JSON list of C-alpha atoms in Angstrom, two decimals:
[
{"chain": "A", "resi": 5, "resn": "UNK", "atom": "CA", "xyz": [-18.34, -3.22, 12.34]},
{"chain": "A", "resi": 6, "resn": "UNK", "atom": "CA", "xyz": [-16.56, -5.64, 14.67]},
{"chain": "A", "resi": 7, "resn": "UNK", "atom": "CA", "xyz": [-13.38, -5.41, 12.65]},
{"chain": "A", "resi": 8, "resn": "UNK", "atom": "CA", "xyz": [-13.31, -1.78, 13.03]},
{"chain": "A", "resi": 9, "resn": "UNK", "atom": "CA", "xyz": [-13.60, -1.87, 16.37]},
{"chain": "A", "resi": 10, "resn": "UNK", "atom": "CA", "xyz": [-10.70, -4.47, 17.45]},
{"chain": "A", "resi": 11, "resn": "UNK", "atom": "CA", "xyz": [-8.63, -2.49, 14.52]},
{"chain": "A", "resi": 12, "resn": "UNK", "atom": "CA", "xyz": [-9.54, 0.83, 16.94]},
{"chain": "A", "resi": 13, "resn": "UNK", "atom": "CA", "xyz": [-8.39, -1.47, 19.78]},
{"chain": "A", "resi": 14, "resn": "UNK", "atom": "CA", "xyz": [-4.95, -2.30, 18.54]},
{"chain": "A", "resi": 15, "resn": "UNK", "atom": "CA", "xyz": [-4.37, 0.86, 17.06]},
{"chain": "A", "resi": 16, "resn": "UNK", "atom": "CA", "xyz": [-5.62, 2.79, 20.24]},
{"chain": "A", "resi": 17, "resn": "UNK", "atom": "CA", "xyz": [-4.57, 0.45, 23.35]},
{"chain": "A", "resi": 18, "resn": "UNK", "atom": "CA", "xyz": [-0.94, -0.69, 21.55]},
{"chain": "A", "resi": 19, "resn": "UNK", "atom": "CA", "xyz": [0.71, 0.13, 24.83]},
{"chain": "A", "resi": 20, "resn": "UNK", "atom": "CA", "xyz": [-0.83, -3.00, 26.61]},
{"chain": "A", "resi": 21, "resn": "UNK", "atom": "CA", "xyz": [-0.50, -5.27, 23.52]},
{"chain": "A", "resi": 22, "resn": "UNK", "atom": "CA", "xyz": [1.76, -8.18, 23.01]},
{"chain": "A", "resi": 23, "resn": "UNK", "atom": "CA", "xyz": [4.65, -7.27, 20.42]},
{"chain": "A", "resi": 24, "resn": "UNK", "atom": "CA", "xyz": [6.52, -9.36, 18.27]},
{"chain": "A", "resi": 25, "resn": "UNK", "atom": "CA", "xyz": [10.04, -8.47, 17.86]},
{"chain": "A", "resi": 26, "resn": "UNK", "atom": "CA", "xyz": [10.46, -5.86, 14.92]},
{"chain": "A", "resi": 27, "resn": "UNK", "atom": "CA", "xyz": [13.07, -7.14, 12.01]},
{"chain": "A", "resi": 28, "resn": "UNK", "atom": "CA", "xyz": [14.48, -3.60, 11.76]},
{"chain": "A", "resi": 29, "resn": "UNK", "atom": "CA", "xyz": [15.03, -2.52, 7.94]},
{"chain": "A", "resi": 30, "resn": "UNK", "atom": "CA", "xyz": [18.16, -2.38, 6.98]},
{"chain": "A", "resi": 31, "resn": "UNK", "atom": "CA", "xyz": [20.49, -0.25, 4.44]},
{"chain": "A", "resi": 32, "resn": "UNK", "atom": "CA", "xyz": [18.39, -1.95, 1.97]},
{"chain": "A", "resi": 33, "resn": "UNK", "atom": "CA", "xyz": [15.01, -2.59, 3.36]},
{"chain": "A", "resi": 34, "resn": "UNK", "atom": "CA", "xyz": [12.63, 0.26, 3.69]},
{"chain": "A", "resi": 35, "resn": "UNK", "atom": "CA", "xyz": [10.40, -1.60, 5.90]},
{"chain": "A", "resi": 36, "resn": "UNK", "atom": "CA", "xyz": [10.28, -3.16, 9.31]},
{"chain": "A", "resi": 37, "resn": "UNK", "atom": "CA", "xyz": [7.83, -6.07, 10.20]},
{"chain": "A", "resi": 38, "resn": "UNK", "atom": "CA", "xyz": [6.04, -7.64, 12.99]},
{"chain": "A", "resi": 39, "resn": "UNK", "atom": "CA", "xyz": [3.33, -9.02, 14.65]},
{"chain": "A", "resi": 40, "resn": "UNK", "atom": "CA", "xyz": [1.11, -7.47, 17.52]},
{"chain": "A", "resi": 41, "resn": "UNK", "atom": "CA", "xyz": [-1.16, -9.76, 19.04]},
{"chain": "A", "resi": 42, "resn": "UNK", "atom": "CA", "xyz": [-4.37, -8.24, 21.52]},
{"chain": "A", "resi": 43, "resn": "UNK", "atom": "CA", "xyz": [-4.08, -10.70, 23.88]},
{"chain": "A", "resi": 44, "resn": "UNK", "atom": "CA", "xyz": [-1.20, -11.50, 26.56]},
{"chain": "A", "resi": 45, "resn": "UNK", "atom": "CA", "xyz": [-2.29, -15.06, 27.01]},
{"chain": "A", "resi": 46, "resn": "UNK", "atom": "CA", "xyz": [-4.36, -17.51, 24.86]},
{"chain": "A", "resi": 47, "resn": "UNK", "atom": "CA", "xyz": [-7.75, -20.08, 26.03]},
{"chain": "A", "resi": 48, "resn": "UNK", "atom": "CA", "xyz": [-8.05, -23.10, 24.40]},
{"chain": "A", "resi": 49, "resn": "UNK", "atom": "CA", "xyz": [-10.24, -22.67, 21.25]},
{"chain": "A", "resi": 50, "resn": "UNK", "atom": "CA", "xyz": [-10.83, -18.90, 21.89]},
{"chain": "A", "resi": 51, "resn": "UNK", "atom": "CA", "xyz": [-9.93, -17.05, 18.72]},
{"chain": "A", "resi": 52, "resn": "UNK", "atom": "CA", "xyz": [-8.40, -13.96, 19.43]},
{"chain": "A", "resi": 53, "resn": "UNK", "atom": "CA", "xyz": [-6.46, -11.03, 16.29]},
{"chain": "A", "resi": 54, "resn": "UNK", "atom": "CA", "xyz": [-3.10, -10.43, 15.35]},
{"chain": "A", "resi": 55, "resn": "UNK", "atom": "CA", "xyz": [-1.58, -7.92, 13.72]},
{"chain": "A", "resi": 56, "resn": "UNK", "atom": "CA", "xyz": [0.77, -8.27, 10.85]},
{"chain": "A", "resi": 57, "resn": "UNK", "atom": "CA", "xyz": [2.93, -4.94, 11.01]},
{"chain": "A", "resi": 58, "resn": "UNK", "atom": "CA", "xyz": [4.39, -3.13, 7.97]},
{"chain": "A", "resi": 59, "resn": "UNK", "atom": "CA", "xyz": [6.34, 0.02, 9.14]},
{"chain": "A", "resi": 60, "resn": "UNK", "atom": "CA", "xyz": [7.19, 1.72, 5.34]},
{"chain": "A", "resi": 61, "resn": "UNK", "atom": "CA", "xyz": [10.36, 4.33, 5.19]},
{"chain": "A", "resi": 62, "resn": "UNK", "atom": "CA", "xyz": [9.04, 7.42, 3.84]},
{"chain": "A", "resi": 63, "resn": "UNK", "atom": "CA", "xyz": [8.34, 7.46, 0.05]},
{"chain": "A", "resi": 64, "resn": "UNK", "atom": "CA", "xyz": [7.65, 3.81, -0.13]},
{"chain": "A", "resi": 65, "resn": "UNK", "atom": "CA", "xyz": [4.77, 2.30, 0.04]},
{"chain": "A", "resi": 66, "resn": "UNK", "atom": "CA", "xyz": [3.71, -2.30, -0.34]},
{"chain": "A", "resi": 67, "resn": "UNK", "atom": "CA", "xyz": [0.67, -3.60, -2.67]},
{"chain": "A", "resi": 68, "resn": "UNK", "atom": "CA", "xyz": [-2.71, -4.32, -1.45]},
{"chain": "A", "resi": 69, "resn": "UNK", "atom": "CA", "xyz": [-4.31, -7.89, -2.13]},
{"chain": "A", "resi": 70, "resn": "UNK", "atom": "CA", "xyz": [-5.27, -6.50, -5.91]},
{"chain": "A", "resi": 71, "resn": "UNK", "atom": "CA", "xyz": [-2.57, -4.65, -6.52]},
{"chain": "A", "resi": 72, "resn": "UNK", "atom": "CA", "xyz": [-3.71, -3.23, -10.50]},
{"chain": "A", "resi": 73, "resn": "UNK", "atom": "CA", "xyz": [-1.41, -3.83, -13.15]},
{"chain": "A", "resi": 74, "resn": "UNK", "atom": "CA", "xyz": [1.93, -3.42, -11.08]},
{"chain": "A", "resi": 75, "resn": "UNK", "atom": "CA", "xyz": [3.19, -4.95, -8.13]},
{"chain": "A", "resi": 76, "resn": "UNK", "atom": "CA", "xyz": [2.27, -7.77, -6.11]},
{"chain": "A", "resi": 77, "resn": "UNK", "atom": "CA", "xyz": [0.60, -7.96, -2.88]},
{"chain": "A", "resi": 78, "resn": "UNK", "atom": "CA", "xyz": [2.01, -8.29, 0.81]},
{"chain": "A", "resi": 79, "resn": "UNK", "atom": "CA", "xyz": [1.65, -12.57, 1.44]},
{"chain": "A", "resi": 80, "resn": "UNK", "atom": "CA", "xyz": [1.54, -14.19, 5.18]},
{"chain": "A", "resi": 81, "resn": "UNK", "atom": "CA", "xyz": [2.96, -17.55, 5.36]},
{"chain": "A", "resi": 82, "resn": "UNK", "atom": "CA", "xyz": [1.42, -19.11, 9.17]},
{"chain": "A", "resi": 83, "resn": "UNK", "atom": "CA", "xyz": [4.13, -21.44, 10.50]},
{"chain": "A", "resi": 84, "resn": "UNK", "atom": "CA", "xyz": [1.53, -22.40, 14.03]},
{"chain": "A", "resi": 85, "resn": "UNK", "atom": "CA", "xyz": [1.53, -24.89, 16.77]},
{"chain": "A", "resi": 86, "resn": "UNK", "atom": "CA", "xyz": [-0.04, -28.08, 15.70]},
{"chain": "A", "resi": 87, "resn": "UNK", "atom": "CA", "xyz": [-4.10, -27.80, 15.75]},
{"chain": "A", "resi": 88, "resn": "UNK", "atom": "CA", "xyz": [-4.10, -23.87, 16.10]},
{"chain": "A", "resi": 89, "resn": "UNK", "atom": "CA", "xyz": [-5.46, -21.96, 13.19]},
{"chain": "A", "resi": 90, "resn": "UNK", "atom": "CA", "xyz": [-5.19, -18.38, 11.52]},
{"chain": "A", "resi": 91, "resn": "UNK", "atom": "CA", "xyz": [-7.87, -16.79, 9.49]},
{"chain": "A", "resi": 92, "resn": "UNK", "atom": "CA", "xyz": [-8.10, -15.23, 6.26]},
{"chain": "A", "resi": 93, "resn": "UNK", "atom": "CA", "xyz": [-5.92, -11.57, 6.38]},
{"chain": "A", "resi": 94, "resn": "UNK", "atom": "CA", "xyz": [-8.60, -8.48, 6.74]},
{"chain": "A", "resi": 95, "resn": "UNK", "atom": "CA", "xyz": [-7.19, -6.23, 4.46]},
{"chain": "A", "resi": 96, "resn": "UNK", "atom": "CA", "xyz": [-7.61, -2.03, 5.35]},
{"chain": "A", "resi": 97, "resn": "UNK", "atom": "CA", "xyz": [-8.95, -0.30, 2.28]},
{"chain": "A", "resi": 98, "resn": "UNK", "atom": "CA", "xyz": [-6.06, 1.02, 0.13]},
{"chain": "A", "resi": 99, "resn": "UNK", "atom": "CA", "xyz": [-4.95, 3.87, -1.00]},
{"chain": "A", "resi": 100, "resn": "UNK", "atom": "CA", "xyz": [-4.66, 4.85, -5.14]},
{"chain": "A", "resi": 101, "resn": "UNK", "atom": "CA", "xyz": [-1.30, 4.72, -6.27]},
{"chain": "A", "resi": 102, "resn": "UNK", "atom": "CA", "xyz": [-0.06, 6.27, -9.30]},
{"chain": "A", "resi": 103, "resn": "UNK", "atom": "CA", "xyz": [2.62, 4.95, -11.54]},
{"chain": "A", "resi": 104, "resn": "UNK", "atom": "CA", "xyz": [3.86, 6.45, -14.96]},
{"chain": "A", "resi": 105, "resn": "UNK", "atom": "CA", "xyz": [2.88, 2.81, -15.94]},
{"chain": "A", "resi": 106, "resn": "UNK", "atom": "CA", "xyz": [-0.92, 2.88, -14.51]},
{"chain": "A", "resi": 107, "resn": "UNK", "atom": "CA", "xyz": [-2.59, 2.59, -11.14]},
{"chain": "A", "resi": 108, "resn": "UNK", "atom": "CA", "xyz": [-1.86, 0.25, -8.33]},
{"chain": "A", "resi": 109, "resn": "UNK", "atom": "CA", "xyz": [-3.65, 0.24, -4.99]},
{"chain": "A", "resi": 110, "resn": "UNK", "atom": "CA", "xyz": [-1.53, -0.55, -1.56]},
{"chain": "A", "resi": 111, "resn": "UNK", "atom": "CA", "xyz": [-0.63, 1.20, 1.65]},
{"chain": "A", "resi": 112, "resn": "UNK", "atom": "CA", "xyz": [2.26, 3.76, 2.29]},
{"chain": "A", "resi": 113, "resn": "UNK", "atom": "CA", "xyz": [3.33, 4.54, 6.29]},
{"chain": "A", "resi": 114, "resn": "UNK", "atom": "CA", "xyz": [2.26, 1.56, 8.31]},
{"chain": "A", "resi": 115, "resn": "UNK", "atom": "CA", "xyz": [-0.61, -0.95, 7.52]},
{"chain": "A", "resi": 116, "resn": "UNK", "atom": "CA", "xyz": [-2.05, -3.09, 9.93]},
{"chain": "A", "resi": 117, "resn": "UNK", "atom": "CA", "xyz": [-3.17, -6.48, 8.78]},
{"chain": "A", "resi": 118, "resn": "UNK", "atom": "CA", "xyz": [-6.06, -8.16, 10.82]},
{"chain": "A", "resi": 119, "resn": "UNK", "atom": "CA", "xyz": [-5.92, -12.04, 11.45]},
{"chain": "A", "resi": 120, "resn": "UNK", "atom": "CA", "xyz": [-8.08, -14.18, 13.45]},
{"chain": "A", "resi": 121, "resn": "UNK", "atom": "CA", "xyz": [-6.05, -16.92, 15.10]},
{"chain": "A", "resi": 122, "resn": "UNK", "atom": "CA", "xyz": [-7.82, -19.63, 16.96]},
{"chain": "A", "resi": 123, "resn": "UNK", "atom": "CA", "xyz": [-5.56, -21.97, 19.41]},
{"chain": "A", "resi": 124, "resn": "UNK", "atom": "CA", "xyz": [-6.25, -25.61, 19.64]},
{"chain": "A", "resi": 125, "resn": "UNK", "atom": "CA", "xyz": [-9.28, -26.51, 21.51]},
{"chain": "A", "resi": 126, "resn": "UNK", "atom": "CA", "xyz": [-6.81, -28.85, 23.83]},
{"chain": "A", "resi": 127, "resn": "UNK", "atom": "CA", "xyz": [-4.29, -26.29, 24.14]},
{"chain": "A", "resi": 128, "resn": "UNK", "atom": "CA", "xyz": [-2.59, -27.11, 27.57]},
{"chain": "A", "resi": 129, "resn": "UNK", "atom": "CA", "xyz": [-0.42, -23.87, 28.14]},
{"chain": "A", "resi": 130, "resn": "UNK", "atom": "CA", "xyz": [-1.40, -20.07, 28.05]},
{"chain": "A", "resi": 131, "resn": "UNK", "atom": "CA", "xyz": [1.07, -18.90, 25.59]},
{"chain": "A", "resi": 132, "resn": "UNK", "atom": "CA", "xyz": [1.86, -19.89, 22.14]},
{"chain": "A", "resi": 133, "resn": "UNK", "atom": "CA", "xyz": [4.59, -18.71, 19.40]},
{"chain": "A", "resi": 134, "resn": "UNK", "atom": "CA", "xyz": [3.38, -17.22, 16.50]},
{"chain": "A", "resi": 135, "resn": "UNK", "atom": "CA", "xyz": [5.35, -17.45, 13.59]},
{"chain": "A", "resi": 136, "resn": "UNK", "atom": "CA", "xyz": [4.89, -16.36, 10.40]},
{"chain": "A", "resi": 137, "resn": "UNK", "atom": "CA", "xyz": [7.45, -15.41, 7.12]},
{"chain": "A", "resi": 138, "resn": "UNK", "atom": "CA", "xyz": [6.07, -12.37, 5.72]},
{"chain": "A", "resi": 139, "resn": "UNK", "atom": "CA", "xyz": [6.63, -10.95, 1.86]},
{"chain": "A", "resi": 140, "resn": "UNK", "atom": "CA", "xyz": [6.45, -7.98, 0.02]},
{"chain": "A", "resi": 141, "resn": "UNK", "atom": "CA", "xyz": [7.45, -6.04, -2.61]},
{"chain": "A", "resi": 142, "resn": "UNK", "atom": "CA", "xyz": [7.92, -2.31, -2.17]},
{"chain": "A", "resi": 143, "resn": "UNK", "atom": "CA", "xyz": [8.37, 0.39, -4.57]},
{"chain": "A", "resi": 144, "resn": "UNK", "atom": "CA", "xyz": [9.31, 4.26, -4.35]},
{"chain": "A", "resi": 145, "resn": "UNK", "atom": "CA", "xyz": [9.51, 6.80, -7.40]},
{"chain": "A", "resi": 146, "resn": "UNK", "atom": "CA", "xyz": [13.01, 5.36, -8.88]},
{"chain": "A", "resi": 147, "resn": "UNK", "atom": "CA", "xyz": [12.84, 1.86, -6.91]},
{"chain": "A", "resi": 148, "resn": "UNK", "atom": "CA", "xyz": [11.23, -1.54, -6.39]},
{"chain": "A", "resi": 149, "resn": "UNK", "atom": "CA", "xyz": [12.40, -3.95, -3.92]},
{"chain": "A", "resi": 150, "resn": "UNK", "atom": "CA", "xyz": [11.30, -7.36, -2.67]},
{"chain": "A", "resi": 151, "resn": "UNK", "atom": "CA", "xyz": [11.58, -8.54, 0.92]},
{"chain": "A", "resi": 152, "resn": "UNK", "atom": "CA", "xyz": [10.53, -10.64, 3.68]},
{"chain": "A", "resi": 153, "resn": "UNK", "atom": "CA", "xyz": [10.73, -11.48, 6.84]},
{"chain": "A", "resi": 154, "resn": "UNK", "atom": "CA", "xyz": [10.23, -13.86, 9.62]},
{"chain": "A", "resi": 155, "resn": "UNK", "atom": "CA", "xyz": [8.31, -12.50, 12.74]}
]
């Protein structure tokens, strides 16, 4: 219940949220990534959630953590300050996918990816860069592509 409620937070009060810069898709990328974070500043050892952003062109859509028999799923590489720590990803519940070679299960639009990151207990400052490199592979009717991103 708790996770619903900070993902009704994000999703609801994104105008006074912290946003990463966007890596904008390009000719070839059908996606744009980033990171939203609900807090302006950090406390030592308070853990606090981040968002990890997929914004899918129309008629795309990325792989959830079991994708089925195609695909693979969207993978968050944490590069953190030393002693601060991110949870494992809460994944929304995904949507059926059907491909003339079976069923996959992933997200079309946007999905939001919850993670609980929790600075270092000795943290001396009130802000901290987040930094993570993103994958992904994501398909269309005629198309896959693979991509990633730093945010």
């Amino acid at each position: 219940m708790r996770l619903i409620r900070v993902f009704l937070l994000l999703a609801g009060l994104l105008g006074g949220a912290v946003y990463g810069a966007p890596i904008p898709g390009s000719e070839e990328s059908p996606v744009a990534a980033s990171l939203i974070s609900e807090v302006e500043s950090v406390q030592p050892g308070k853990p606090f959630w981040v968002a990890v952003v997929l914004d899918l062109d129309d008629e795309w859509h990325a792989y959830w953590k079991n994708p089925g028999g195609i695909g693979f799923p969207i993978a968050v590489e944490w590069h953190l300050p030393e002693g601060t720590q991110a949870g494992e990803l809460n994944w929304p519940h995904p949507e059926k996918i059907a491909h003339p070679t079976g069923i996959a299960y992933g997200y079309s639009d946007k999905v939001y990816l919850l993670v609980p990151i929790t600075p270092h207990q000795n943290l001396a400052d009130s802000s901290i860069e987040l930094k993570a490199e993103v994958t992904w592979l994501v398909c269309s009717e005629s198309a896959c592509l693979p991509g990633s991103a730093t945010v």
